[in-house]
Short mmCIF file of C-alpha atoms in Angstrom, two decimals:
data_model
loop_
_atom_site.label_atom_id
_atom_site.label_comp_id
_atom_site.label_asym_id
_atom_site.label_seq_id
_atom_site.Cartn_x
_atom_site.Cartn_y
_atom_site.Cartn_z
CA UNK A 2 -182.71 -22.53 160.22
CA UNK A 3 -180.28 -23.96 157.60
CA UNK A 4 -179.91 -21.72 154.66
CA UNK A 5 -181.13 -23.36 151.04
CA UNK A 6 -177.70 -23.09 148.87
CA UNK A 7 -179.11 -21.27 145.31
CA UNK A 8 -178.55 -23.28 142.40
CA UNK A 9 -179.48 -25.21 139.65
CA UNK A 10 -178.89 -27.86 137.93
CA UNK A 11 -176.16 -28.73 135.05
CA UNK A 12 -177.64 -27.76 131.67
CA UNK A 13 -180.29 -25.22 132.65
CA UNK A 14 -179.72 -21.50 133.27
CA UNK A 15 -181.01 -18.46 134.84
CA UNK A 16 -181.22 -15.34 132.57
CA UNK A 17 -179.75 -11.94 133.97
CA UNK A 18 -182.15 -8.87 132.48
CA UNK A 19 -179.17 -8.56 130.01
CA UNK A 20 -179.57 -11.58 128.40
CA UNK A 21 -183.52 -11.67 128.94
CA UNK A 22 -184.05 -8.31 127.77
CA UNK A 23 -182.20 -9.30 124.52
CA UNK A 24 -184.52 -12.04 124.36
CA UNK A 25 -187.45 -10.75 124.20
CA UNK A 26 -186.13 -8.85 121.69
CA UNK A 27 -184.87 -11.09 119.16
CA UNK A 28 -188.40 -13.31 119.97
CA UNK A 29 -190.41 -10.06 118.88
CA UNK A 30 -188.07 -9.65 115.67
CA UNK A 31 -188.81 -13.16 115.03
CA UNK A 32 -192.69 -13.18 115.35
CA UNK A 33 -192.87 -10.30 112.71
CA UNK A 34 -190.57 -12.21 110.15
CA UNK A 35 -192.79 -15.08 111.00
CA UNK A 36 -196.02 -13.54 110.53
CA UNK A 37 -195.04 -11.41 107.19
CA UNK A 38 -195.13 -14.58 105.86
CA UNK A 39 -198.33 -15.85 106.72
CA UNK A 40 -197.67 -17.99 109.98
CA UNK A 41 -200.40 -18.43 112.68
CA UNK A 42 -199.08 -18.85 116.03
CA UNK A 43 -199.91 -21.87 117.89
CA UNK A 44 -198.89 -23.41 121.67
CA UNK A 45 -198.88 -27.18 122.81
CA UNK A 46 -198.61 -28.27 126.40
CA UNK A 47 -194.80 -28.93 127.64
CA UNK A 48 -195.59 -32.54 128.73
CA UNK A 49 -197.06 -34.96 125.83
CA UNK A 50 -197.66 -38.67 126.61
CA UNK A 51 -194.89 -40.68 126.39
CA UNK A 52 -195.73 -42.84 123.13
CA UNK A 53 -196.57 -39.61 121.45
CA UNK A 54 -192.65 -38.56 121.80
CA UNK A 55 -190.50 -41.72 122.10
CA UNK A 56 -189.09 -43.14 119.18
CA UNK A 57 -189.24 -40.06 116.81
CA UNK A 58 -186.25 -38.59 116.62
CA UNK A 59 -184.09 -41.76 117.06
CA UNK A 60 -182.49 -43.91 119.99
CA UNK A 61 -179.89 -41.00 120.62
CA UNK A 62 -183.01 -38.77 121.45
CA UNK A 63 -184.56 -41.41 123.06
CA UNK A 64 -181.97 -41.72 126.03
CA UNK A 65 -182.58 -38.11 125.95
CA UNK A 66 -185.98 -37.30 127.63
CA UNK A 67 -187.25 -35.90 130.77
CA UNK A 68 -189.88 -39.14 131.38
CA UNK A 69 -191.35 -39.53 134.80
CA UNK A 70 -194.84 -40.75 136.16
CA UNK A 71 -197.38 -38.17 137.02
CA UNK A 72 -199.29 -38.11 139.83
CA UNK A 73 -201.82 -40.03 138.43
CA UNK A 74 -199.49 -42.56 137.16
CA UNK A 75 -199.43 -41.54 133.86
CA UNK A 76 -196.42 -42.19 131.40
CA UNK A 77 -195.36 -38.47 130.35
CA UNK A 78 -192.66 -37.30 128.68
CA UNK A 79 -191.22 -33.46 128.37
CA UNK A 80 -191.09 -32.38 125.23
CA UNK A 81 -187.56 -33.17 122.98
CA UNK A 82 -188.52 -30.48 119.99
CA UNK A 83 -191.55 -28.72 118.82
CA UNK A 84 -191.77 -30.76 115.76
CA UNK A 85 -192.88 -33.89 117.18
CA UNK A 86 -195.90 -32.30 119.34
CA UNK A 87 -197.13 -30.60 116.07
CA UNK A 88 -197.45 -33.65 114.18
CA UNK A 89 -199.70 -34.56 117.15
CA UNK A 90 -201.60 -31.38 117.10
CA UNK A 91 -202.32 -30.63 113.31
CA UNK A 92 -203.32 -34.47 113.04
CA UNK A 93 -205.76 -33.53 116.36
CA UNK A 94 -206.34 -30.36 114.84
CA UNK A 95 -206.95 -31.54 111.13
CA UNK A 96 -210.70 -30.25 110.53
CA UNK A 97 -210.70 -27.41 112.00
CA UNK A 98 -207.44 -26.18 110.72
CA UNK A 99 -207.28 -27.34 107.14
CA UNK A 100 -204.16 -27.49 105.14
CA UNK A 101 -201.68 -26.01 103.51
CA UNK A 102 -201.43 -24.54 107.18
CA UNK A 103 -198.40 -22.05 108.56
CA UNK A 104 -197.68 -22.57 112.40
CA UNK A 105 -195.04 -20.65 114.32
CA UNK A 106 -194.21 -22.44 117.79
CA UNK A 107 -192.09 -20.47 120.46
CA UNK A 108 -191.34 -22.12 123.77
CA UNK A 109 -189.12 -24.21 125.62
CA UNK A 110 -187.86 -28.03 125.30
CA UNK A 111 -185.75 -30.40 127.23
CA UNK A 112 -182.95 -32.86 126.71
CA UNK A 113 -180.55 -34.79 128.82
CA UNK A 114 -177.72 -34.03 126.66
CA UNK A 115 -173.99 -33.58 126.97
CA UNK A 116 -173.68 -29.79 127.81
CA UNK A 117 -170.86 -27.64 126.10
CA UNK A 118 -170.88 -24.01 124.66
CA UNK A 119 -173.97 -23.15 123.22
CA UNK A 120 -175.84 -26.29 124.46
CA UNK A 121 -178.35 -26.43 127.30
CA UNK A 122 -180.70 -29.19 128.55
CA UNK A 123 -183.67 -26.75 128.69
CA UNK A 124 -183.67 -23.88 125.53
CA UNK A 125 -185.46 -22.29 123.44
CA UNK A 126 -186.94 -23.58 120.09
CA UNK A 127 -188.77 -20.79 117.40
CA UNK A 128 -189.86 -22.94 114.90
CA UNK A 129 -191.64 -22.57 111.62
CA UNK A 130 -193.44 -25.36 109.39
CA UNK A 131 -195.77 -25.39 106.54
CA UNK A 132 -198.01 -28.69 106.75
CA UNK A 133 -200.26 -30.26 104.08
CA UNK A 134 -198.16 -29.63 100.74
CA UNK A 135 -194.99 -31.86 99.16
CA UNK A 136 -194.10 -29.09 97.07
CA UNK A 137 -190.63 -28.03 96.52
CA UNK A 138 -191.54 -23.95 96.65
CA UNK A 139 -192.24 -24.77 100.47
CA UNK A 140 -189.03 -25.74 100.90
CA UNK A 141 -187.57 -22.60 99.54
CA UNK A 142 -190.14 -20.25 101.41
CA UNK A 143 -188.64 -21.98 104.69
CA UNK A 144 -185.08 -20.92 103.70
CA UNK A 145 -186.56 -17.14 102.88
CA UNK A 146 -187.82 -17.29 106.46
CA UNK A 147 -184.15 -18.90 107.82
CA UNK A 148 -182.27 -15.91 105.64
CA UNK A 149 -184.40 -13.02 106.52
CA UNK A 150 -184.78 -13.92 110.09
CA UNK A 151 -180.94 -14.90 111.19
CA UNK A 152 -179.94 -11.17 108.65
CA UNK A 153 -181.99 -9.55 111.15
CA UNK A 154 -180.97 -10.66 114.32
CA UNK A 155 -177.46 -10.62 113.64
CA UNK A 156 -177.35 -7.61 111.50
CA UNK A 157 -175.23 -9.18 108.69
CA UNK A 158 -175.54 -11.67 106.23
CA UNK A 159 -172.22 -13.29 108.10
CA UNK A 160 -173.42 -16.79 107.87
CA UNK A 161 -174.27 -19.76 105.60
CA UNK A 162 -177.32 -22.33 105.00
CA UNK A 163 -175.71 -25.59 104.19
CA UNK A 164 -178.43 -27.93 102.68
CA UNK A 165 -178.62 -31.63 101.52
CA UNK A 166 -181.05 -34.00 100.84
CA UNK A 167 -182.45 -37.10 102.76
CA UNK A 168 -183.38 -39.24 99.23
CA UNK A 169 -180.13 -37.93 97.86
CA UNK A 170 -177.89 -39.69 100.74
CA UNK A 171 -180.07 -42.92 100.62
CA UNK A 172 -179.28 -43.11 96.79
CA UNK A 173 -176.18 -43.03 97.41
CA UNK A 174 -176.03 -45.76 99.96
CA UNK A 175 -178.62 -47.76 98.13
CA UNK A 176 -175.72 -47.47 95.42
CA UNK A 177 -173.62 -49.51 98.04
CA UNK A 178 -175.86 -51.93 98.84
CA UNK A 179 -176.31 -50.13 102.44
CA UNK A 180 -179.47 -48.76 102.28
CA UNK A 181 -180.40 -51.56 104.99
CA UNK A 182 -178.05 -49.41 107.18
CA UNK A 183 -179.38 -45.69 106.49
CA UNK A 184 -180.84 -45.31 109.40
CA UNK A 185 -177.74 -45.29 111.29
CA UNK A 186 -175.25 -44.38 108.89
CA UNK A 187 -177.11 -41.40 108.42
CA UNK A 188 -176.72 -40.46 112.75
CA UNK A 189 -172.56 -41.09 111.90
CA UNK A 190 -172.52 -38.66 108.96
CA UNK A 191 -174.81 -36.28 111.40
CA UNK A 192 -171.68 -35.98 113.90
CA UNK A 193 -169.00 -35.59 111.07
CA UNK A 194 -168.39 -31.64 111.63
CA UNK A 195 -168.80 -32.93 115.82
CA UNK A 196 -165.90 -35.76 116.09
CA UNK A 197 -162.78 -36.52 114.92
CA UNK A 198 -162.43 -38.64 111.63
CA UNK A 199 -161.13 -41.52 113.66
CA UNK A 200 -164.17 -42.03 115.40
CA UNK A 201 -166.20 -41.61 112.45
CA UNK A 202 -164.42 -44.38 110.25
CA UNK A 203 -165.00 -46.37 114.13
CA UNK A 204 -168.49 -45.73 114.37
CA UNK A 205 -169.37 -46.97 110.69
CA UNK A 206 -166.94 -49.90 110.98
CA UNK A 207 -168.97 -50.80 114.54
CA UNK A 208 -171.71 -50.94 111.73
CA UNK A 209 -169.95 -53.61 109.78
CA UNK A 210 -169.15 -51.47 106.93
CA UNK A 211 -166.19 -52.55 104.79
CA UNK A 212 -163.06 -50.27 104.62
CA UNK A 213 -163.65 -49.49 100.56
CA UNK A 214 -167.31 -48.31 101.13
CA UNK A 215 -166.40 -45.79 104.41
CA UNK A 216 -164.18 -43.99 102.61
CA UNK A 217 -166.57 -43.85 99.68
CA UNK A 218 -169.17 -42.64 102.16
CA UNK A 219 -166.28 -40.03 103.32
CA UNK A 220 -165.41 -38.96 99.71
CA UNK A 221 -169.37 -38.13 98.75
CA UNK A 222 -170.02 -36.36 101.98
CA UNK A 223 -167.07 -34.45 102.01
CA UNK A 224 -167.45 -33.40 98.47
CA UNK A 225 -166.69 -29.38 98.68
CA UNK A 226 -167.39 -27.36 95.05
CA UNK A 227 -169.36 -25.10 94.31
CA UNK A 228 -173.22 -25.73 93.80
CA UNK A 229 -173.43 -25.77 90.24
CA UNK A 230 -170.67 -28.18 89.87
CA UNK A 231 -172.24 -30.88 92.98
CA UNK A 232 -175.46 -30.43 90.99
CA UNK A 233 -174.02 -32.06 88.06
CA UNK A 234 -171.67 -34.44 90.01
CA UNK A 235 -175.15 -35.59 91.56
CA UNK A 236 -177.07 -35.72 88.14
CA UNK A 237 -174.12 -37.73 86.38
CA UNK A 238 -174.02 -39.88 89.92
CA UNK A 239 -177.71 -40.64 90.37
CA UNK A 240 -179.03 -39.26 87.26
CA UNK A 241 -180.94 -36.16 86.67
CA UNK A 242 -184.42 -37.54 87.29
CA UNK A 243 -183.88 -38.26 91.17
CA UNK A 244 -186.17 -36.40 93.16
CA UNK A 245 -183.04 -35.29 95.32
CA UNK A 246 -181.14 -33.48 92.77
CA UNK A 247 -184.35 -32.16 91.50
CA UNK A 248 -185.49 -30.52 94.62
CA UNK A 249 -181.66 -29.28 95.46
CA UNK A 250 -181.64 -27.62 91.83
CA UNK A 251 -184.64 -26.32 92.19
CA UNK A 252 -183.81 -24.70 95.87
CA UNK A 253 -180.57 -23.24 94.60
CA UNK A 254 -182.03 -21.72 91.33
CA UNK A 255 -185.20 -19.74 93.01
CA UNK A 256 -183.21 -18.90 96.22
CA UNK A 257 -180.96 -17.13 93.49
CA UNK A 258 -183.96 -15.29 92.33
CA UNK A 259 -185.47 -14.13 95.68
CA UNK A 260 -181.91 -12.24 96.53
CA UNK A 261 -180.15 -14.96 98.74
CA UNK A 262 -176.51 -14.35 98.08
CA UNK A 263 -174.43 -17.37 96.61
CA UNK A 264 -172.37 -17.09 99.79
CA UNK A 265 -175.38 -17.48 102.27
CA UNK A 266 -176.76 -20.89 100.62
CA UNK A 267 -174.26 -24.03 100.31
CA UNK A 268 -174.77 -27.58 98.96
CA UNK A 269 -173.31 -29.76 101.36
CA UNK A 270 -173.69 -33.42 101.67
CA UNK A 271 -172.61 -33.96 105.09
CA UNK A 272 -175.46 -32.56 106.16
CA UNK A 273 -177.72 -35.56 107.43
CA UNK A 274 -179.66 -34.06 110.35
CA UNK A 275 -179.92 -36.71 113.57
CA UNK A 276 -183.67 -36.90 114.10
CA UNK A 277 -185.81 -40.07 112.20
CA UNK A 278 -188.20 -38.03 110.83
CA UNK A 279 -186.65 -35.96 108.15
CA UNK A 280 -187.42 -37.53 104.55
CA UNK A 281 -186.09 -34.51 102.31
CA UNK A 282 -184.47 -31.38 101.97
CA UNK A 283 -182.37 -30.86 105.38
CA UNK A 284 -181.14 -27.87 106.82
CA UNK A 285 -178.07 -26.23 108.85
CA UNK A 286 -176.97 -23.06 109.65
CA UNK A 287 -173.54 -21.85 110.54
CA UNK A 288 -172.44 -18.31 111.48
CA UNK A 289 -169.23 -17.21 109.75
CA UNK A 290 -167.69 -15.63 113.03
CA UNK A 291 -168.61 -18.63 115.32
CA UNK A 292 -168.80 -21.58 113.66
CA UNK A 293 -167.81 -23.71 116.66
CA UNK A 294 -171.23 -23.10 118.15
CA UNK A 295 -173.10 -25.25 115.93
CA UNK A 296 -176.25 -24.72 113.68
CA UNK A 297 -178.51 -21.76 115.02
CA UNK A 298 -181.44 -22.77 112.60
CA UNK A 299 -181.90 -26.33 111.35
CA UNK A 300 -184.87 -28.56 109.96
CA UNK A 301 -185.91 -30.10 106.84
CA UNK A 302 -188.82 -32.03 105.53
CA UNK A 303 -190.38 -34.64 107.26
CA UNK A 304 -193.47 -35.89 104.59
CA UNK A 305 -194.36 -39.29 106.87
CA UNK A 306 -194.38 -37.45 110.85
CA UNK A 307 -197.68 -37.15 111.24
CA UNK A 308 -199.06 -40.34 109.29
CA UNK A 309 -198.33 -41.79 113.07
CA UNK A 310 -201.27 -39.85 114.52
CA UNK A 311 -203.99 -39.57 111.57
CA UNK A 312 -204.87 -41.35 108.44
CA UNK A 313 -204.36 -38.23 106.92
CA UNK A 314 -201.07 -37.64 104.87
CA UNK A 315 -199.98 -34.45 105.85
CA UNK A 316 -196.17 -33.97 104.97
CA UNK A 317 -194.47 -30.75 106.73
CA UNK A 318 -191.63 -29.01 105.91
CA UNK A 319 -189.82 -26.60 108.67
CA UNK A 320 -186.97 -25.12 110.36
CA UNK A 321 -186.09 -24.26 113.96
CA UNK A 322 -183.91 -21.23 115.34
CA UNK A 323 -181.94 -22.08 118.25
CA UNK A 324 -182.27 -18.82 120.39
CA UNK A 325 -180.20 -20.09 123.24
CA UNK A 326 -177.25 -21.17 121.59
CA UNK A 327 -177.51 -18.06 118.81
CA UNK A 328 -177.60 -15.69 122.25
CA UNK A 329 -174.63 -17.23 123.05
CA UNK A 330 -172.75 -16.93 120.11
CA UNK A 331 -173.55 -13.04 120.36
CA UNK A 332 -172.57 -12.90 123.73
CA UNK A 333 -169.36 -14.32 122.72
CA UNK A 334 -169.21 -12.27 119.47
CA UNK A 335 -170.13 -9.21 122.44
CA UNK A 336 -173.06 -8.03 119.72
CA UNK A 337 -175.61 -7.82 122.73
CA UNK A 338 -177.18 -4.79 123.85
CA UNK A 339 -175.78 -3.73 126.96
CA UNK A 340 -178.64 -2.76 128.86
CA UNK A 341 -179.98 -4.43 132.14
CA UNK A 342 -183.28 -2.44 132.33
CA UNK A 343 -185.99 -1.79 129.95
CA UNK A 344 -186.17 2.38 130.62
CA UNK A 345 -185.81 4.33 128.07
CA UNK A 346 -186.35 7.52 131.04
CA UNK A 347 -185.52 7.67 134.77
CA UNK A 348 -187.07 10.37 136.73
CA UNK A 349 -184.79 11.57 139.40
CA UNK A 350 -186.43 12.57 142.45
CA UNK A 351 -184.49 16.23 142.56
CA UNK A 352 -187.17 17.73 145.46
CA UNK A 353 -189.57 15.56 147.32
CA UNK A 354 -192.05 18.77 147.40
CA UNK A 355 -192.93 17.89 143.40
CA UNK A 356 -193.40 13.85 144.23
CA UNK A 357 -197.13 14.15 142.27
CA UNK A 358 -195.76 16.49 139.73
CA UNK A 359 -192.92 13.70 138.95
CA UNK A 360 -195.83 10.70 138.53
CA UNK A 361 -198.23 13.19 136.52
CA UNK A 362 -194.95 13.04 134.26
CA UNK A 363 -194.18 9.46 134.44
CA UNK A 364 -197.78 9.07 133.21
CA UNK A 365 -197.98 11.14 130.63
CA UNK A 366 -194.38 9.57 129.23
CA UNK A 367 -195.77 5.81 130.01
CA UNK A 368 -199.12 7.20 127.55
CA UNK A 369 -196.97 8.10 124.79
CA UNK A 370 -194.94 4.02 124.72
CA UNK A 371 -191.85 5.63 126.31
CA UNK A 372 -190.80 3.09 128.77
CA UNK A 373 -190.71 5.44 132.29
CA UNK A 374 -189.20 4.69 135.62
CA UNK A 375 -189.26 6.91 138.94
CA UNK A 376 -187.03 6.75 141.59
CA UNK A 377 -188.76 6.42 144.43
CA UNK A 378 -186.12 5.89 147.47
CA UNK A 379 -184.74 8.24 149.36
CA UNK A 380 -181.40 8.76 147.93
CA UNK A 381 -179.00 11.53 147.04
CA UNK A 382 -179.51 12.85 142.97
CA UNK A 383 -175.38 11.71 142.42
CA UNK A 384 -176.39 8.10 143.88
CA UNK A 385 -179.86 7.93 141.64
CA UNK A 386 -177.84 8.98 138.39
CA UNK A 387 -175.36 6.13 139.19
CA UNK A 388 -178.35 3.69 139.63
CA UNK A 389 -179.46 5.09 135.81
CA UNK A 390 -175.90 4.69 134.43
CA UNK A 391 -175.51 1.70 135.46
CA UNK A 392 -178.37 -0.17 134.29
CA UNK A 393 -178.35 1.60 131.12
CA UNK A 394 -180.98 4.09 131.34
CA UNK A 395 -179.99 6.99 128.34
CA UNK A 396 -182.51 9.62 129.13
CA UNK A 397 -182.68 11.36 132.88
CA UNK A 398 -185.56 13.92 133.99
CA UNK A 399 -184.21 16.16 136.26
CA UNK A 400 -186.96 18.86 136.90
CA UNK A 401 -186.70 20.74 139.90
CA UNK A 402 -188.28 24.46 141.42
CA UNK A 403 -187.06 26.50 138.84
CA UNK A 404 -188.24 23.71 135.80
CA UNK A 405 -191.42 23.64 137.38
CA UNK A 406 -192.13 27.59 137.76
CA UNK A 407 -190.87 27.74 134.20
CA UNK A 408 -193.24 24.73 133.02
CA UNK A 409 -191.03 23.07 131.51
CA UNK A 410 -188.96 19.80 131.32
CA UNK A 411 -185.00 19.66 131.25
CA UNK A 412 -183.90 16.33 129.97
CA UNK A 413 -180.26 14.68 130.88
CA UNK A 414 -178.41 12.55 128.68
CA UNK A 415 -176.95 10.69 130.45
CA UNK A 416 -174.18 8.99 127.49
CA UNK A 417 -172.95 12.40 125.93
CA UNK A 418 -174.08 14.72 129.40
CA UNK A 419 -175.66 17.15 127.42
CA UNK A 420 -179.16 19.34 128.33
CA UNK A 421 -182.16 20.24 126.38
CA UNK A 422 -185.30 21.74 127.94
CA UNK A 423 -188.86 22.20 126.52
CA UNK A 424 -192.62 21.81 127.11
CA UNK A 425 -193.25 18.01 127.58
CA UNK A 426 -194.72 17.69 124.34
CA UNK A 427 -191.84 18.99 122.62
CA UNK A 428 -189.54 16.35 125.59
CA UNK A 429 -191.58 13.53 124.05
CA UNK A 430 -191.35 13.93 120.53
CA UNK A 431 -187.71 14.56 120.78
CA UNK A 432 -187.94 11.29 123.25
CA UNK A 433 -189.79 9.46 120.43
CA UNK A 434 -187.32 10.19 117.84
CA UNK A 435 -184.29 9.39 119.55
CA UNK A 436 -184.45 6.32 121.80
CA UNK A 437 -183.94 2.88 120.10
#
């Protein structure tokens, strides 16, 4: 029999219990931030009909997608972002859900893309989106979501939202008589922080731009001051009444309000965004320690998305963290828990005459939410202490004759080596207290 070589394919990944175990973590941390705000949780199928995906985030996404025929002969598509199928599904939806409605979406998506650091062609999307309201105070309730939830799972407020706006950038290129040309002017600006300038100023002269109006392009969106001072650049540019500056005023002035630091919030007019859809405020985010990895949390508003599926108008404003490429910017950073088991207590199988006195334990711990494993094979105690060390385990049982005569439980730490010993209520309210 030949042997199957193990592998996959470029641009997906297995995950080791290290990297899965931080996972679940950070998805848990999420859901809470999520849902303190008032987001429902909702689910759509991984494959979506072809014409419900293709052509909404642009011909770069287009080339893209995982599309195949079915079995049935059906054009389907894989899912490119979560964005797309809930357009689909609160314009299906639309009566029995009502709007303004707050969805939370965690699950995986595909795309055929170049792979590099950070990048993967299946990952991870948690994404967060208030449908059925144009107001402005949406917007900023998305970046309170963005702040709180990347402060938490990084522990620091280390990074920085950089925002722009869609009608702000078509202003501006309506002002030089490109507006005809947004569409893809707007993908070259997207990859400005990606390429080198040289194949920027290429890209927008393959666009039959003139030589005078790319470097005025380049001078706006590489415009760095501080936000007070691009406010009134923009309002003296495009005047104060543009909806634009207006919405970007009105973001920076409230986010000041709700306690997110000057530092952590960042005008910046390269900022594009490369999907179709987005019609507003636009969103990146970049940690301070990593920046090469690319945004971790992006979106923006997209007001016209789901006018493709429904006669309803029901703009949407959201965001998206990126949890594979933010787990591997902590890897790299090494701010991962080290563990490679969920235990928080191994129960080392000192004398095989107690075996039912060791599971009455186990139970009892597993009763009171303290994560419990026994050893069960036949190995010496020095061998089943090295199994707990190494995958992570802080907390060892190690009861034997005289624990048991005693009634009692002697408890091992197994980081600093040191003993205590108690009744097993006493073991599990120290236990309770002191593993994380």
């Amino acid at each position: 029999m030949n042997i199957i070589e193990p592998k996959v394919l470029k641009g997906f990944r297995d995950y080791l219990p290290k990297t899965m175990i931080n996972k679940k973590k950070m998805i848990s941390y999420i859901e809470k931030v999520f849902e303190s705000f008032g987001f429902s949780p909702i689910d759509t199928p991984c494959i979506e009909y072809t014409e419900i995906l293709l052509g909404k985030g642009g011909n770069e996404t287009d080339k893209q997608l995982f599309r195949f025929n079915d079995n049935g002969g059906r054009d389907v598509t894989l899912r490119f972002d979560l964005t797309v199928p809930l357009a689909r599904f609160i314009a299906q939806h639309y009566n029995e859900l009502g709007v303004p409605f707050r969805a939370y979406h965690i699950g995986p998506v595909w795309r055929g893309e170049n792979t590099h650091k950070g990048r993967y062609r299946e990952f991870y999307q948690c994404d967060f989106d208030i449908l059925g309201t144009e107001s402005n105070l949406s917007d900023i309730e998305i970046i309170q979501v963005m702040y709180n939830s990347i402060c938490g799972l990084i522990q620091s407020n280390n990074f920085c939202i950089h925002i722009n706006n869609r009608i702000i950038l078509n202003s501006l290129l309506e002002e030089l008589g490109l507006l005809s040309k947004s569409v893809e002017i707007l993908r070259v600006i997207d990859k400005i922080k990606k390429e080198p300038l040289d194949k920027i100023k290429s890209y927008l002269e393959n666009l039959n731009i003139d030589k005078d109006n790319i470097n005025k392009i380049l001078d706006l969106v590489n415009l760095n001051d501080d936000n007070q001072n691009i406010i009134k650049y923009l309002s003296n540019k495009l005047g104060s009444n543009n909806e634009g500056v207006k919405n970007l005023n009105q973001v920076i002035e409230f986010s000041e309000s709700i306690g997110i630091p000057n530092k952590c919030l960042k005008i910046d007019l390269s900022i594009a965004r490369g999907l179709d859809y987005y019609t507003g405020n636009v969103f990146e985010t970049i940690l301070d320690d990593i920046k090469s990895i690319g945004s971790i949390c992006s979106g923006g508003r997209y007001n016209n998305l789901a006018s493709l599926y429904t006669t309803h108008k029901i703009p949407g404003v959201g965001a998206s963290i990126g949890l594979d490429r933010l787990i591997s910017a902590l890897e790299e950073l090494n701010k991962l828990e080290n563990r490679f088991t969920t235990s928080d207590v191994i129960i080392i199988k000192m004398d095989n005459n107690f075996v039912k006195e060791y599971l009455k334990i186990a139970k009892v711990l597993r009763e009171n939410n303290i994560k419990t494993e026994f050893f069960t094979d036949e190995k010496k105690i020095d061998k089943q202490l090295k199994y707990a060390d190494r995958k992570g385990i802080k907390f060892a049982i190690t009861n034997a004759l005289n624990e048991f005569e005693k009634n009692i439980v002697k408890l091992k730490n197994l980081k600093d080596y040191s003993y205590i010993e108690g009744s097993l209520d006493e073991i599990i309210n120290y236990l309770k207290v002191n593993i994380n």
